[in-house]
PDB file of C-alpha atoms in Angstrom:
ATOM      1  CA  MET A  49     -14.847 -23.857  45.685  1.00  0.00           C
ATOM      2  CA  THR A  50     -16.884 -23.833  42.646  1.00  0.00           C
ATOM      3  CA  ARG A  51     -17.298 -26.924  40.548  1.00  0.00           C
ATOM      4  CA  PHE A  52     -17.182 -26.156  36.901  1.00  0.00           C
ATOM      5  CA  ALA A  53     -18.396 -28.694  34.309  1.00  0.00           C
ATOM      6  CA  LEU A  54     -16.601 -28.073  31.047  1.00  0.00           C
ATOM      7  CA  THR A  55     -17.360 -29.611  27.533  1.00  0.00           C
ATOM      8  CA  LEU A  56     -14.198 -30.098  25.630  1.00  0.00           C
ATOM      9  CA  GLU A  57     -13.455 -30.497  21.996  1.00  0.00           C
ATOM     10  CA  PHE A  58      -9.968 -31.700  21.059  1.00  0.00           C
ATOM     11  CA  ASP A  59      -7.881 -33.183  18.245  1.00  0.00           C
ATOM     12  CA  GLY A  60      -5.998 -36.042  20.042  1.00  0.00           C
ATOM     13  CA  THR A  61      -3.252 -36.344  17.325  1.00  0.00           C
ATOM     14  CA  ARG A  62      -0.511 -34.647  19.109  1.00  0.00           C
ATOM     15  CA  PHE A  63      -1.454 -35.982  22.606  1.00  0.00           C
ATOM     16  CA  MET A  64      -0.475 -39.151  24.522  1.00  0.00           C
ATOM     17  CA  GLY A  65      -4.220 -39.423  25.596  1.00  0.00           C
ATOM     18  CA  LEU A  66      -6.554 -37.435  27.908  1.00  0.00           C
ATOM     19  CA  GLN A  67      -4.983 -38.651  31.154  1.00  0.00           C
ATOM     20  CA  ARG A  68      -1.714 -37.188  32.244  1.00  0.00           C
ATOM     21  CA  GLN A  69       1.231 -39.009  30.904  1.00  0.00           C
ATOM     22  CA  ALA A  70       4.884 -38.924  32.155  1.00  0.00           C
ATOM     23  CA  HIS A  71       6.117 -39.420  28.557  1.00  0.00           C
ATOM     24  CA  GLY A  72       4.464 -37.044  26.496  1.00  0.00           C
ATOM     25  CA  PRO A  73       1.772 -34.103  26.540  1.00  0.00           C
ATOM     26  CA  SER A  74      -1.954 -34.804  27.471  1.00  0.00           C
ATOM     27  CA  VAL A  75      -5.237 -33.209  27.224  1.00  0.00           C
ATOM     28  CA  GLN A  76      -5.530 -32.965  31.122  1.00  0.00           C
ATOM     29  CA  GLN A  77      -1.965 -31.305  31.467  1.00  0.00           C
ATOM     30  CA  ALA A  78      -3.076 -28.689  28.791  1.00  0.00           C
ATOM     31  CA  VAL A  79      -6.391 -27.774  30.320  1.00  0.00           C
ATOM     32  CA  GLU A  80      -4.830 -27.871  34.250  1.00  0.00           C
ATOM     33  CA  GLU A  81      -2.047 -25.674  33.076  1.00  0.00           C
ATOM     34  CA  ALA A  82      -4.845 -23.148  31.405  1.00  0.00           C
ATOM     35  CA  VAL A  83      -6.791 -23.247  34.575  1.00  0.00           C
ATOM     36  CA  GLU A  84      -3.550 -22.269  36.702  1.00  0.00           C
ATOM     37  CA  ARG A  85      -2.818 -19.314  34.370  1.00  0.00           C
ATOM     38  CA  VAL A  86      -6.277 -18.097  34.597  1.00  0.00           C
ATOM     39  CA  THR A  87      -6.856 -18.543  38.527  1.00  0.00           C
ATOM     40  CA  GLY A  88      -3.513 -18.917  39.942  1.00  0.00           C
ATOM     41  CA  GLU A  89      -4.748 -22.287  41.208  1.00  0.00           C
ATOM     42  CA  ARG A  90      -3.470 -25.877  40.744  1.00  0.00           C
ATOM     43  CA  ALA A  91      -6.789 -27.787  39.910  1.00  0.00           C
ATOM     44  CA  THR A  92      -7.060 -31.367  39.059  1.00  0.00           C
ATOM     45  CA  LEU A  93      -9.324 -32.218  36.066  1.00  0.00           C
ATOM     46  CA  HIS A  94     -11.620 -35.224  36.088  1.00  0.00           C
ATOM     47  CA  ALA A  95     -13.182 -36.488  32.925  1.00  0.00           C
ATOM     48  CA  ALA A  96     -15.969 -38.688  31.809  1.00  0.00           C
ATOM     49  CA  GLY A  97     -13.841 -41.025  30.037  1.00  0.00           C
ATOM     50  CA  ARG A  98     -10.083 -41.748  28.984  1.00  0.00           C
ATOM     51  CA  THR A  99      -9.008 -41.603  25.609  1.00  0.00           C
ATOM     52  CA  ASP A 100      -5.752 -43.288  23.989  1.00  0.00           C
ATOM     53  CA  ALA A 101      -3.044 -41.444  22.043  1.00  0.00           C
ATOM     54  CA  GLY A 102      -4.492 -40.102  18.787  1.00  0.00           C
ATOM     55  CA  VAL A 103      -8.107 -40.399  19.876  1.00  0.00           C
ATOM     56  CA  HIS A 104     -10.256 -37.217  19.620  1.00  0.00           C
ATOM     57  CA  ALA A 105     -13.256 -35.844  21.299  1.00  0.00           C
ATOM     58  CA  LEU A 106     -16.221 -33.725  20.093  1.00  0.00           C
ATOM     59  CA  ALA A 107     -17.842 -33.262  23.500  1.00  0.00           C
ATOM     60  CA  MET A 108     -15.888 -34.856  26.418  1.00  0.00           C
ATOM     61  CA  ARG A 109     -17.248 -33.646  29.759  1.00  0.00           C
ATOM     62  CA  VAL A 110     -14.846 -32.727  32.497  1.00  0.00           C
ATOM     63  CA  HIS A 111     -14.958 -30.892  35.651  1.00  0.00           C
ATOM     64  CA  VAL A 112     -12.402 -28.712  37.756  1.00  0.00           C
ATOM     65  CA  ASP A 113     -12.925 -27.150  41.074  1.00  0.00           C
ATOM     66  CA  VAL A 114     -11.953 -23.405  41.337  1.00  0.00           C
ATOM     67  CA  ALA A 115     -11.756 -21.107  44.517  1.00  0.00           C
ATOM     68  CA  LYS A 116     -11.372 -17.837  42.623  1.00  0.00           C
ATOM     69  CA  PRO A 117     -14.652 -16.215  41.878  1.00  0.00           C
ATOM     70  CA  ILE A 118     -15.461 -16.177  38.318  1.00  0.00           C
ATOM     71  CA  ALA A 119     -18.298 -16.462  35.979  1.00  0.00           C
ATOM     72  CA  PRO A 120     -18.609 -19.433  33.774  1.00  0.00           C
ATOM     73  CA  PHE A 121     -18.611 -17.570  30.619  1.00  0.00           C
ATOM     74  CA  ARG A 122     -15.419 -15.676  31.708  1.00  0.00           C
ATOM     75  CA  LEU A 123     -13.711 -18.828  32.780  1.00  0.00           C
ATOM     76  CA  MET A 124     -14.393 -20.499  29.278  1.00  0.00           C
ATOM     77  CA  GLU A 125     -13.123 -17.398  27.497  1.00  0.00           C
ATOM     78  CA  ALA A 126     -10.042 -17.316  29.568  1.00  0.00           C
ATOM     79  CA  LEU A 127      -9.358 -20.951  29.252  1.00  0.00           C
ATOM     80  CA  ASN A 128      -9.772 -20.790  25.285  1.00  0.00           C
ATOM     81  CA  PHE A 129      -7.269 -17.979  25.225  1.00  0.00           C
ATOM     82  CA  HIS A 130      -4.769 -19.771  27.307  1.00  0.00           C
ATOM     83  CA  LEU A 131      -5.215 -23.166  25.691  1.00  0.00           C
ATOM     84  CA  LYS A 132      -3.610 -21.730  22.271  1.00  0.00           C
ATOM     85  CA  PRO A 133      -2.047 -23.133  20.490  1.00  0.00           C
ATOM     86  CA  ASP A 134      -3.022 -26.613  21.789  1.00  0.00           C
ATOM     87  CA  PRO A 135      -5.879 -28.188  19.657  1.00  0.00           C
ATOM     88  CA  VAL A 136      -8.290 -28.063  22.544  1.00  0.00           C
ATOM     89  CA  ALA A 137     -11.462 -25.927  22.876  1.00  0.00           C
ATOM     90  CA  VAL A 138     -13.907 -25.320  25.653  1.00  0.00           C
ATOM     91  CA  LEU A 139     -17.322 -25.519  24.097  1.00  0.00           C
ATOM     92  CA  ALA A 140     -19.448 -24.742  27.193  1.00  0.00           C
ATOM     93  CA  CYS A 141     -18.780 -24.202  30.992  1.00  0.00           C
ATOM     94  CA  GLU A 142     -21.270 -24.289  33.848  1.00  0.00           C
ATOM     95  CA  GLU A 143     -21.553 -24.395  37.500  1.00  0.00           C
ATOM     96  CA  LYS A 144     -22.422 -27.555  39.222  1.00  0.00           C
ATOM     97  CA  PRO A 145     -23.192 -28.857  42.541  1.00  0.00           C
ATOM     98  CA  ASP A 146     -20.328 -30.343  44.713  1.00  0.00           C
ATOM     99  CA  ASP A 147     -21.760 -33.852  44.396  1.00  0.00           C
ATOM    100  CA  TRP A 148     -21.694 -33.704  40.720  1.00  0.00           C
ATOM    101  CA  HIS A 149     -18.842 -35.676  39.081  1.00  0.00           C
ATOM    102  CA  ALA A 150     -17.761 -35.904  35.571  1.00  0.00           C
ATOM    103  CA  ARG A 151     -16.884 -39.547  35.680  1.00  0.00           C
ATOM    104  CA  PHE A 152     -19.068 -41.091  38.550  1.00  0.00           C
ATOM    105  CA  SER A 153     -22.347 -38.989  37.752  1.00  0.00           C
ATOM    106  CA  CYS A 154     -22.058 -40.155  34.120  1.00  0.00           C
ATOM    107  CA  VAL A 155     -24.631 -42.847  33.081  1.00  0.00           C
ATOM    108  CA  GLY A 156     -23.647 -43.405  29.430  1.00  0.00           C
ATOM    109  CA  ARG A 157     -20.979 -42.739  26.996  1.00  0.00           C
ATOM    110  CA  GLU A 158     -21.053 -42.520  22.996  1.00  0.00           C
ATOM    111  CA  TYR A 159     -18.345 -42.804  20.445  1.00  0.00           C
ATOM    112  CA  LEU A 160     -18.246 -42.397  16.660  1.00  0.00           C
ATOM    113  CA  TYR A 161     -15.605 -44.119  14.412  1.00  0.00           C
ATOM    114  CA  ARG A 162     -15.025 -42.777  11.170  1.00  0.00           C
ATOM    115  CA  ILE A 163     -13.723 -45.060   8.282  1.00  0.00           C
ATOM    116  CA  ALA A 164     -12.773 -43.191   5.146  1.00  0.00           C
ATOM    117  CA  ASN A 165     -13.721 -45.799   2.392  1.00  0.00           C
ATOM    118  CA  ARG A 166     -11.668 -44.407  -0.487  1.00  0.00           C
ATOM    119  CA  ARG A 167      -8.572 -45.091  -2.429  1.00  0.00           C
ATOM    120  CA  ALA A 168      -7.147 -41.446  -2.824  1.00  0.00           C
ATOM    121  CA  PRO A 169      -4.849 -40.442   0.263  1.00  0.00           C
ATOM    122  CA  LEU A 170      -6.400 -38.311   3.024  1.00  0.00           C
ATOM    123  CA  THR A 171      -5.496 -34.789   3.138  1.00  0.00           C
ATOM    124  CA  LEU A 172      -8.166 -32.742   5.201  1.00  0.00           C
ATOM    125  CA  ASP A 173      -8.774 -35.798   7.235  1.00  0.00           C
ATOM    126  CA  LEU A 174      -5.418 -37.089   7.683  1.00  0.00           C
ATOM    127  CA  ASN A 175      -5.106 -38.407  11.438  1.00  0.00           C
ATOM    128  CA  ARG A 176      -8.915 -37.948  11.712  1.00  0.00           C
ATOM    129  CA  ALA A 177     -10.222 -41.173  10.162  1.00  0.00           C
ATOM    130  CA  TRP A 178      -8.997 -44.579   9.202  1.00  0.00           C
ATOM    131  CA  GLN A 179      -8.477 -45.041   5.384  1.00  0.00           C
ATOM    132  CA  VAL A 180      -9.809 -48.319   4.153  1.00  0.00           C
ATOM    133  CA  PRO A 181      -9.220 -48.283   0.345  1.00  0.00           C
ATOM    134  CA  GLN A 182     -11.053 -51.643  -0.667  1.00  0.00           C
ATOM    135  CA  PRO A 183     -14.868 -51.452  -0.850  1.00  0.00           C
ATOM    136  CA  LEU A 184     -16.679 -52.157   2.543  1.00  0.00           C
ATOM    137  CA  TYR A 185     -20.295 -53.586   2.623  1.00  0.00           C
ATOM    138  CA  GLU A 186     -21.759 -51.564   5.520  1.00  0.00           C
ATOM    139  CA  ALA A 187     -24.911 -53.508   5.482  1.00  0.00           C
ATOM    140  CA  ALA A 188     -22.974 -56.823   6.379  1.00  0.00           C
ATOM    141  CA  MET A 189     -21.033 -54.938   9.051  1.00  0.00           C
ATOM    142  CA  HIS A 190     -24.232 -53.701  10.551  1.00  0.00           C
ATOM    143  CA  ARG A 191     -25.901 -57.111  10.679  1.00  0.00           C
ATOM    144  CA  ALA A 192     -22.770 -58.677  12.182  1.00  0.00           C
ATOM    145  CA  ALA A 193     -22.465 -55.855  14.821  1.00  0.00           C
ATOM    146  CA  GLN A 194     -25.953 -56.671  16.508  1.00  0.00           C
ATOM    147  CA  ALA A 195     -24.403 -59.825  17.778  1.00  0.00           C
ATOM    148  CA  LEU A 196     -22.305 -57.613  20.036  1.00  0.00           C
ATOM    149  CA  VAL A 197     -25.230 -55.659  21.561  1.00  0.00           C
ATOM    150  CA  GLY A 198     -26.409 -56.648  24.933  1.00  0.00           C
ATOM    151  CA  ARG A 199     -24.612 -57.878  28.074  1.00  0.00           C
ATOM    152  CA  HIS A 200     -21.517 -60.020  27.242  1.00  0.00           C
ATOM    153  CA  ASP A 201     -18.158 -60.920  28.295  1.00  0.00           C
ATOM    154  CA  PHE A 202     -16.069 -58.840  25.968  1.00  0.00           C
ATOM    155  CA  THR A 203     -12.795 -60.376  26.630  1.00  0.00           C
ATOM    156  CA  THR A 204     -11.990 -60.910  22.871  1.00  0.00           C
ATOM    157  CA  PHE A 205     -12.582 -57.081  22.388  1.00  0.00           C
ATOM    158  CA  ARG A 206     -10.531 -55.871  25.465  1.00  0.00           C
ATOM    159  CA  SER A 207      -6.781 -54.770  25.658  1.00  0.00           C
ATOM    160  CA  THR A 208      -4.597 -57.075  27.632  1.00  0.00           C
ATOM    161  CA  GLN A 209      -3.610 -53.891  29.584  1.00  0.00           C
ATOM    162  CA  CYS A 210      -7.144 -53.030  30.427  1.00  0.00           C
ATOM    163  CA  GLN A 211      -7.588 -52.467  34.107  1.00  0.00           C
ATOM    164  CA  ALA A 212     -11.409 -52.920  34.569  1.00  0.00           C
ATOM    165  CA  GLN A 213     -12.272 -55.574  37.179  1.00  0.00           C
ATOM    166  CA  SER A 214     -14.572 -57.279  34.914  1.00  0.00           C
ATOM    167  CA  PRO A 215     -14.756 -57.926  31.163  1.00  0.00           C
ATOM    168  CA  VAL A 216     -18.596 -58.002  31.289  1.00  0.00           C
ATOM    169  CA  LYS A 217     -20.065 -54.935  29.837  1.00  0.00           C
ATOM    170  CA  THR A 218     -23.634 -53.824  28.405  1.00  0.00           C
ATOM    171  CA  LEU A 219     -23.380 -52.688  24.975  1.00  0.00           C
ATOM    172  CA  ASP A 220     -26.620 -50.457  24.331  1.00  0.00           C
ATOM    173  CA  ARG A 221     -26.103 -49.860  20.516  1.00  0.00           C
ATOM    174  CA  LEU A 222     -23.571 -50.606  17.771  1.00  0.00           C
ATOM    175  CA  SER A 223     -24.693 -49.210  14.370  1.00  0.00           C
ATOM    176  CA  VAL A 224     -22.984 -49.034  10.991  1.00  0.00           C
ATOM    177  CA  GLU A 225     -23.946 -46.722   8.347  1.00  0.00           C
ATOM    178  CA  ARG A 226     -22.431 -45.118   5.070  1.00  0.00           C
ATOM    179  CA  VAL A 227     -22.335 -41.493   4.967  1.00  0.00           C
ATOM    180  CA  GLY A 228     -20.911 -40.619   1.321  1.00  0.00           C
ATOM    181  CA  GLU A 229     -17.649 -42.180   1.073  1.00  0.00           C
ATOM    182  CA  GLU A 230     -17.298 -42.802   4.733  1.00  0.00           C
ATOM    183  CA  VAL A 231     -18.466 -45.670   6.926  1.00  0.00           C
ATOM    184  CA  HIS A 232     -19.757 -44.580  10.332  1.00  0.00           C
ATOM    185  CA  VAL A 233     -19.671 -47.046  13.401  1.00  0.00           C
ATOM    186  CA  ARG A 234     -21.654 -45.587  16.587  1.00  0.00           C
ATOM    187  CA  ALA A 235     -21.330 -47.350  19.950  1.00  0.00           C
ATOM    188  CA  ALA A 236     -23.317 -46.541  23.076  1.00  0.00           C
ATOM    189  CA  ALA A 237     -22.756 -48.018  26.633  1.00  0.00           C
ATOM    190  CA  ARG A 238     -22.672 -46.974  30.403  1.00  0.00           C
ATOM    191  CA  SER A 239     -19.068 -47.653  30.091  1.00  0.00           C
ATOM    192  CA  PHE A 240     -16.357 -49.285  27.754  1.00  0.00           C
ATOM    193  CA  LEU A 241     -13.398 -51.503  28.095  1.00  0.00           C
ATOM    194  CA  HIS A 242      -9.954 -50.423  27.113  1.00  0.00           C
ATOM    195  CA  HIS A 243      -9.663 -50.595  23.261  1.00  0.00           C
ATOM    196  CA  GLN A 244     -13.305 -52.191  23.211  1.00  0.00           C
ATOM    197  CA  VAL A 245     -14.524 -49.865  20.371  1.00  0.00           C
ATOM    198  CA  ARG A 246     -11.433 -49.988  18.325  1.00  0.00           C
ATOM    199  CA  SER A 247     -11.299 -53.750  18.535  1.00  0.00           C
ATOM    200  CA  MET A 248     -15.041 -54.153  17.724  1.00  0.00           C
ATOM    201  CA  VAL A 249     -14.587 -51.948  14.526  1.00  0.00           C
ATOM    202  CA  GLY A 250     -11.520 -53.640  13.424  1.00  0.00           C
ATOM    203  CA  CYS A 251     -13.329 -57.004  13.299  1.00  0.00           C
ATOM    204  CA  LEU A 252     -16.272 -55.370  11.626  1.00  0.00           C
ATOM    205  CA  ALA A 253     -14.238 -54.050   8.906  1.00  0.00           C
ATOM    206  CA  LEU A 254     -13.114 -57.454   8.161  1.00  0.00           C
ATOM    207  CA  VAL A 255     -16.737 -58.453   7.675  1.00  0.00           C
ATOM    208  CA  GLY A 256     -16.920 -55.447   5.379  1.00  0.00           C
ATOM    209  CA  MET A 257     -14.067 -56.347   3.398  1.00  0.00           C
ATOM    210  CA  GLY A 258     -15.474 -60.085   2.852  1.00  0.00           C
ATOM    211  CA  ARG A 259     -12.405 -61.431   4.842  1.00  0.00           C
ATOM    212  CA  TRP A 260     -14.701 -62.724   7.681  1.00  0.00           C
ATOM    213  CA  ARG A 261     -18.070 -64.098   7.530  1.00  0.00           C
ATOM    214  CA  GLU A 262     -20.817 -62.098   9.474  1.00  0.00           C
ATOM    215  CA  GLU A 263     -21.059 -65.047  11.929  1.00  0.00           C
ATOM    216  CA  GLN A 264     -17.436 -64.695  12.814  1.00  0.00           C
ATOM    217  CA  ILE A 265     -18.084 -61.762  15.064  1.00  0.00           C
ATOM    218  CA  ALA A 266     -20.411 -63.936  17.315  1.00  0.00           C
ATOM    219  CA  GLU A 267     -17.813 -66.742  17.380  1.00  0.00           C
ATOM    220  CA  ALA A 268     -14.996 -64.096  18.431  1.00  0.00           C
ATOM    221  CA  LEU A 269     -17.211 -63.106  21.064  1.00  0.00           C
ATOM    222  CA  ALA A 270     -17.863 -66.405  22.443  1.00  0.00           C
ATOM    223  CA  ALA A 271     -14.359 -67.285  22.328  1.00  0.00           C
ATOM    224  CA  ARG A 272     -13.693 -64.945  25.063  1.00  0.00           C
ATOM    225  CA  ASP A 273      -9.984 -64.864  23.890  1.00  0.00           C
ATOM    226  CA  ARG A 274      -7.937 -61.914  22.804  1.00  0.00           C
ATOM    227  CA  GLN A 275      -6.123 -64.248  20.305  1.00  0.00           C
ATOM    228  CA  ALA A 276      -9.532 -64.638  18.449  1.00  0.00           C
ATOM    229  CA  LEU A 277      -9.519 -61.052  17.529  1.00  0.00           C
ATOM    230  CA  GLY A 278      -8.950 -60.204  14.008  1.00  0.00           C
ATOM    231  CA  TYR A 279      -7.793 -56.753  13.854  1.00  0.00           C
ATOM    232  CA  ASN A 280      -7.723 -53.518  16.284  1.00  0.00           C
ATOM    233  CA  ALA A 281      -8.446 -50.543  14.382  1.00  0.00           C
ATOM    234  CA  PRO A 282      -6.017 -47.686  14.732  1.00  0.00           C
ATOM    235  CA  PRO A 283      -7.029 -44.744  16.948  1.00  0.00           C
ATOM    236  CA  ASP A 284      -7.203 -42.089  14.310  1.00  0.00           C
ATOM    237  CA  GLY A 285     -11.052 -42.499  13.434  1.00  0.00           C
ATOM    238  CA  LEU A 286     -12.192 -42.663  17.123  1.00  0.00           C
ATOM    239  CA  TYR A 287     -14.291 -39.744  18.754  1.00  0.00           C
ATOM    240  CA  PHE A 288     -15.785 -39.512  22.080  1.00  0.00           C
ATOM    241  CA  THR A 289     -19.015 -37.799  21.202  1.00  0.00           C
ATOM    242  CA  ARG A 290     -21.284 -37.612  24.268  1.00  0.00           C
ATOM    243  CA  ALA A 291     -21.533 -38.174  27.962  1.00  0.00           C
ATOM    244  CA  LEU A 292     -24.899 -38.606  29.465  1.00  0.00           C
ATOM    245  CA  TYR A 293     -26.019 -37.501  32.963  1.00  0.00           C
ATOM    246  CA  PRO A 294     -29.266 -37.818  34.867  1.00  0.00           C
ATOM    247  CA  ASP A 295     -29.663 -34.043  35.052  1.00  0.00           C
ATOM    248  CA  ASP A 296     -29.261 -33.272  31.293  1.00  0.00           C
TER     249      ASP A 296
END
């Protein structure tokens, strides 16, 4: 068996998430079926992280084990052919040692959240950004976001369906900047709770709108209560951007 690490780009709009679901299509299902068509083997895909329905990826790292002798470039080309017309692309493919694991070897994960801060309806970016028509003050959002950086109990920013054993996580970075008519929120940590990024973005947007004081982000964090959450941003604007490994 050869372990292949794949880097995936996908538009999550039509998927129920990355992980296989009984009630709809998933990225995992699309890739596993493509692997079977290429190799004749049933392989299991393991990913650096999970994504909800509607969430996208620019560079999701995954791995599959394949018995058939095949070069990484040929496997990548064949998978891209058989993934059509699903909005999933294999950007890179390389062999890895047997003890390398897309999820368990990963030491860091990064996300981008795109807010389209404009009044005109979205056309090209429909389902690929969260449209907020009222002006956002990104400087206030960035200042408020720094209260979340570090090791904290993120119960307020955690889905009630989250399966993590502990709500305590260490957020390495949370930044907010304006890029033209968009506001970008970038988050980095070893791992995240279910809905953590979307929940943080939703509350930061309330600060940007002037509906929350900057200090309310810290107050919501300290409450350790999901009822203190102001808003959970939609999945449309969320992108998994990078998985970090010690050998990268």
